[in-house]
Amino acid sequence: MKVRNRQEAVKHEVNMTSMIDIVFLLLVFFVMTFKIVEMEGDFSVRMPLASDESGAVDDTELPIKLRLRADDSGMLTSIQLNEISLGVDFASLQNTVIGLVGSAVPGDDAGEGPEIEIDTDFHLRYEHVIESITAVSGYKEGDQTVKLIEKIKFAKPRR
Amino acid sequence: MQVKSRKVDLAEGDLTPMIDMVFQLIAFFMVLINFAQTEANDRVVLPQSVLVKPPEEALQFPIVLHVTQDGAIILGGDSYTVDNLRIGLSRELAVIRAEGKSPADANVIIRAHKDTAAGDVQEVIRVAQDQELERFALRVKEDRS
């Protein structure tokens, strides 16, 4: 049978242009604001203001003294740990700390363990201070971190 | 003369794969966008250390101090020097005290530039100690090399 006047099926096409515009705007926004996250961590330093009524101090409680010297440009010129001169080698510093602290690995309580006082020249670059804190705080053994000294404080700033 | 009607042949490209890809890209960037980076400051390049790891939980009552290479201190978007940092810290401590906490509960996060003078960082700590703050965190970039 012949069918006449068959109407063509009407196609309803959604206009995509505006949606694509917005989607591309969103994409550009995210691309422009995207920033690769740098992993950051902290070295904790607990330094309450020293009280004047501390009284007699037991010699065994005296902190290990770390002296860092710098030239005028802020470069490290010498490391001294308890009067032991170590040049500018952080590996030597770490080995000496291991020798001093020995197997006295800090316990679970963060308040336990030896203390170190960092006395640095004013102009020393902060990067070197962090290097020295890294050396005395511990070292990596595979994926494990072996802790050495967790209690860190600074001496008075030298002007 | 007879003119035949010409049908213009419109070639319509299939947009579906492109839209799929674009949506996937948007989803990727949305997942990876890091709003916590507001703590960072462009003027500060942190030193690196192999020992630090990102903290498992955020520090309580943080006061973030950026110390730039020239020794300027940035707190809450305002620039301070060692001499007037006390004013900025007092404002922060007023907020902490209003929450019923003491300065000893606050954590001072020091984000110092790697080439700044160590003495500047010590001075910042000294001023903060004068304000009865005692917990400090020296922020460092994780060195994975």
Coordinates of C-alpha atoms in Angstrom, one line a residue:
Chain A
M1 CA 0.0 0.0 0.0
K2 CA 1.3 3.4 -0.8
V3 CA 1.3 5.9 2.0
R4 CA 1.1 9.5 1.0
N5 CA 1.9 12.6 2.8
R6 CA 4.1 11.0 5.3
Q7 CA 5.6 13.8 7.3
E8 CA 9.2 13.8 8.0
A9 CA 10.1 13.1 11.7
V10 CA 10.9 16.3 13.4
K11 CA 14.4 16.3 14.9
H12 CA 14.7 18.4 18.1
E13 CA 18.4 19.3 18.6
V14 CA 19.4 20.8 21.8
N15 CA 21.7 23.8 21.3
M16 CA 25.0 22.8 22.9
T17 CA 27.0 26.0 22.3
S18 CA 26.3 27.7 25.6
M19 CA 27.0 24.6 27.6
I20 CA 30.3 24.0 25.9
D21 CA 31.2 27.7 26.5
I22 CA 30.6 27.3 30.2
V23 CA 32.4 24.0 30.4
F24 CA 35.4 25.4 28.7
L25 CA 35.4 28.4 31.0
L26 CA 35.4 26.0 34.0
L27 CA 38.2 24.0 32.4
V28 CA 40.3 27.1 31.9
F29 CA 39.7 28.2 35.5
F30 CA 40.8 24.9 36.9
V31 CA 43.9 24.7 34.6
M32 CA 44.9 28.3 35.6
T33 CA 44.4 27.7 39.3
F34 CA 46.0 24.3 39.4
K35 CA 49.2 24.0 41.4
I36 CA 51.1 20.9 42.2
V37 CA 51.0 20.4 46.0
E38 CA 54.3 20.4 47.7
M39 CA 54.4 18.2 50.7
E40 CA 55.4 20.1 53.8
G41 CA 56.1 19.1 57.4
D42 CA 57.2 20.6 60.6
F43 CA 60.0 20.4 63.1
S44 CA 58.4 21.0 66.4
V45 CA 60.2 23.4 68.8
R46 CA 58.9 23.9 72.3
M47 CA 60.4 27.0 73.8
P48 CA 58.6 28.5 76.8
L49 CA 60.1 31.7 78.0
A50 CA 62.8 30.8 80.6
S51 CA 61.8 31.7 84.1
D52 CA 64.3 33.5 86.4
E53 CA 63.4 31.3 89.4
S54 CA 64.7 28.1 87.8
G55 CA 67.3 27.7 90.6
A56 CA 70.2 25.4 90.5
V57 CA 70.4 23.3 87.3
D58 CA 71.5 19.7 87.4
D59 CA 74.5 19.3 85.1
T60 CA 73.0 16.1 83.6
E61 CA 70.1 18.1 82.4
L62 CA 72.2 20.6 80.5
P63 CA 71.4 20.6 76.8
I64 CA 73.9 19.6 74.1
K65 CA 75.3 22.8 72.6
L66 CA 75.5 23.2 68.9
R67 CA 77.3 26.3 67.7
L68 CA 77.0 27.3 64.0
R69 CA 79.2 30.0 62.7
A70 CA 78.8 32.0 59.4
D71 CA 80.6 34.4 57.3
D72 CA 79.2 37.8 56.2
S73 CA 77.4 36.3 53.3
G74 CA 75.6 33.8 55.5
M75 CA 77.5 30.7 54.4
L76 CA 78.3 28.2 57.1
T77 CA 81.9 28.3 58.2
S78 CA 82.0 25.9 61.2
I79 CA 79.9 23.5 63.2
Q80 CA 80.8 22.9 66.8
L81 CA 79.1 20.4 69.0
N82 CA 79.9 20.6 72.7
E83 CA 83.4 22.1 71.9
I84 CA 84.0 19.4 69.3
S85 CA 84.8 21.1 66.0
L86 CA 83.2 19.3 63.0
G87 CA 84.1 21.6 60.0
V88 CA 81.0 22.1 57.9
D89 CA 80.1 18.5 57.5
F90 CA 76.6 17.6 58.5
A91 CA 77.3 13.9 58.3
S92 CA 80.0 14.3 60.9
L93 CA 77.6 16.2 63.0
Q94 CA 75.1 13.3 62.8
N95 CA 77.7 10.7 63.6
T96 CA 78.9 12.7 66.6
V97 CA 75.3 13.0 67.8
I98 CA 74.8 9.3 67.4
G99 CA 77.9 8.8 69.5
L100 CA 76.7 11.2 72.2
V101 CA 73.1 10.0 72.3
G102 CA 74.0 6.4 71.6
S103 CA 71.1 4.0 72.1
A104 CA 69.2 6.5 74.2
V105 CA 66.4 6.5 71.7
P106 CA 63.6 8.8 72.8
G107 CA 60.6 7.0 74.1
D108 CA 57.1 7.4 73.0
D109 CA 56.7 10.4 75.2
A110 CA 57.9 13.4 73.2
G111 CA 59.1 15.1 76.5
E112 CA 61.8 12.4 77.1
G113 CA 65.3 12.3 75.7
P114 CA 68.2 14.7 75.3
E115 CA 67.9 18.3 74.4
I116 CA 70.0 20.4 72.0
E117 CA 70.4 24.1 72.0
I118 CA 71.3 25.7 68.7
D119 CA 73.4 28.8 69.0
T120 CA 73.8 30.4 65.6
D121 CA 75.3 33.5 64.1
F122 CA 72.7 36.0 63.1
H123 CA 73.5 36.1 59.4
L124 CA 73.6 32.3 58.9
R125 CA 71.2 31.2 56.2
Y126 CA 68.2 29.6 57.7
E127 CA 68.6 26.6 55.3
H128 CA 71.8 25.6 57.1
V129 CA 69.9 25.7 60.4
I130 CA 67.3 23.3 59.0
E131 CA 70.1 21.1 57.7
S132 CA 71.6 20.9 61.2
I133 CA 68.2 20.3 62.8
T134 CA 67.8 17.4 60.2
A135 CA 71.2 16.0 61.1
V136 CA 70.5 16.0 64.9
S137 CA 66.9 15.0 64.7
G138 CA 67.4 11.6 63.1
Y139 CA 68.1 9.8 59.9
K140 CA 66.4 7.6 57.4
E141 CA 66.9 3.9 57.3
G142 CA 65.0 2.6 54.3
D143 CA 61.4 3.8 54.9
Q144 CA 62.0 4.0 58.7
T145 CA 63.0 7.2 60.5
V146 CA 65.5 6.7 63.3
K147 CA 65.0 9.5 65.8
L148 CA 67.9 11.0 67.7
I149 CA 67.1 14.3 69.4
E150 CA 63.6 15.6 69.5
K151 CA 63.9 18.4 71.9
I152 CA 65.3 21.4 70.1
K153 CA 65.6 25.0 71.3
F154 CA 67.5 28.1 70.2
A155 CA 69.9 30.2 72.2
K156 CA 69.4 33.9 72.3
P157 CA 69.9 35.6 68.9
R158 CA 73.4 37.1 68.4
R159 CA 73.2 40.6 67.0
Chain B
M1 CA 15.0 28.6 -17.1
Q2 CA 14.4 26.1 -14.4
V3 CA 16.4 26.5 -11.3
K4 CA 16.7 23.5 -9.1
S5 CA 16.7 24.0 -5.4
R6 CA 20.0 23.1 -4.0
K7 CA 20.2 21.5 -0.6
V8 CA 23.1 22.8 1.4
D9 CA 24.8 19.8 3.0
L10 CA 25.6 20.7 6.6
A11 CA 28.3 18.5 8.0
E12 CA 27.7 18.3 11.8
G13 CA 30.6 16.9 13.8
D14 CA 29.8 14.6 16.7
L15 CA 30.6 16.5 19.9
T16 CA 30.0 13.7 22.3
P17 CA 33.6 12.4 22.7
M18 CA 34.9 16.0 23.1
I19 CA 32.4 16.8 25.8
D20 CA 33.2 13.5 27.5
M21 CA 36.9 14.4 27.6
V22 CA 36.3 17.9 28.8
F23 CA 34.1 16.7 31.6
Q24 CA 36.8 14.2 32.6
L25 CA 39.4 17.0 32.6
I26 CA 37.2 19.2 34.8
A27 CA 36.6 16.3 37.2
F28 CA 40.4 15.7 37.4
F29 CA 41.2 19.3 38.2
M30 CA 38.3 19.6 40.7
V31 CA 39.6 16.6 42.6
L32 CA 43.2 17.8 42.6
I33 CA 42.6 21.5 43.4
N34 CA 44.1 22.3 46.8
F35 CA 42.3 25.0 48.7
A36 CA 44.7 24.5 51.7
Q37 CA 47.4 26.2 49.7
T38 CA 46.1 29.5 51.0
E39 CA 48.7 29.0 53.8
A40 CA 51.5 29.4 51.2
N41 CA 53.2 32.7 50.3
D42 CA 54.9 33.4 47.0
R43 CA 57.7 35.3 48.6
V44 CA 58.7 32.3 50.7
V45 CA 60.7 29.3 49.4
L46 CA 60.9 26.8 52.1
P47 CA 64.1 24.8 52.9
Q48 CA 64.0 21.1 52.5
S49 CA 64.5 18.2 54.8
V50 CA 64.3 14.4 54.3
L51 CA 62.9 13.8 57.8
V52 CA 59.6 15.8 57.7
K53 CA 56.3 14.3 56.7
P54 CA 53.0 16.0 56.2
P55 CA 51.2 16.1 59.6
E56 CA 48.4 13.6 60.0
E57 CA 46.1 16.1 61.6
A58 CA 46.2 19.9 61.4
L59 CA 47.8 21.8 64.2
Q60 CA 45.4 23.3 66.7
F61 CA 45.1 27.1 66.9
P62 CA 47.7 27.8 64.2
I63 CA 49.3 31.3 63.8
V64 CA 51.1 31.3 60.5
L65 CA 54.1 33.6 60.2
H66 CA 55.9 34.0 56.9
V67 CA 59.4 35.3 57.1
T68 CA 60.6 36.5 53.7
Q69 CA 64.2 36.6 52.4
D70 CA 64.6 40.3 53.5
G71 CA 63.3 39.5 57.0
A72 CA 59.8 40.9 56.6
I73 CA 57.2 39.0 58.6
I74 CA 53.7 38.4 57.0
L75 CA 50.9 37.6 59.3
G76 CA 47.3 37.4 58.0
G77 CA 48.2 39.3 54.9
D78 CA 49.8 42.2 56.8
S79 CA 53.5 42.9 56.7
Y80 CA 55.3 43.4 60.0
T81 CA 58.8 43.9 61.3
V82 CA 60.3 42.4 64.5
D83 CA 59.5 45.7 66.2
N84 CA 55.8 45.7 65.5
L85 CA 55.0 42.0 65.2
R86 CA 53.8 42.1 68.8
I87 CA 50.7 44.0 67.6
G88 CA 49.8 41.4 65.1
L89 CA 50.3 38.6 67.5
S90 CA 48.2 40.3 70.1
R91 CA 45.3 40.4 67.6
E92 CA 45.7 36.6 67.0
L93 CA 45.9 35.9 70.7
A94 CA 42.8 37.9 71.4
V95 CA 40.9 35.5 69.1
I96 CA 42.4 32.5 70.8
R97 CA 41.6 33.8 74.3
A98 CA 38.0 34.5 73.2
E99 CA 37.8 30.8 72.5
G100 CA 38.8 30.1 76.1
K101 CA 42.3 29.0 75.3
S102 CA 45.6 30.2 76.5
P103 CA 48.6 31.3 74.4
A104 CA 50.4 28.0 75.3
D105 CA 47.7 26.1 73.3
A106 CA 48.5 28.0 70.1
N107 CA 50.9 26.7 67.5
V108 CA 53.1 29.2 65.8
I109 CA 53.9 27.9 62.3
I110 CA 57.1 29.6 61.0
R111 CA 57.4 29.5 57.2
A112 CA 60.8 31.1 56.7
H113 CA 62.5 31.6 53.4
K114 CA 65.5 29.3 53.0
D115 CA 68.0 32.2 52.5
T116 CA 66.7 34.4 55.3
A117 CA 69.0 35.1 58.2
A118 CA 68.6 32.6 61.0
G119 CA 68.7 35.5 63.4
D120 CA 65.5 36.9 61.9
V121 CA 63.8 33.6 62.7
Q122 CA 65.2 33.7 66.2
E123 CA 63.9 37.2 66.7
V124 CA 60.5 36.1 65.6
I125 CA 60.6 33.3 68.2
R126 CA 61.7 35.7 70.8
V127 CA 58.9 38.2 70.1
A128 CA 56.4 35.3 70.2
Q129 CA 57.8 34.1 73.5
D130 CA 57.3 37.5 74.9
Q131 CA 53.6 37.0 74.1
E132 CA 53.7 33.8 76.1
L133 CA 53.6 31.6 73.0
E134 CA 55.7 28.5 73.4
R135 CA 54.9 26.0 70.7
F136 CA 56.6 26.5 67.4
A137 CA 56.6 24.5 64.2
L138 CA 59.4 25.2 61.7
R139 CA 57.8 24.4 58.4
V140 CA 59.9 22.6 55.8
K141 CA 59.4 21.1 52.4
E142 CA 59.6 17.4 52.2
D143 CA 62.8 16.3 50.3
R144 CA 62.0 13.1 48.4
S145 CA 65.3 12.9 46.5

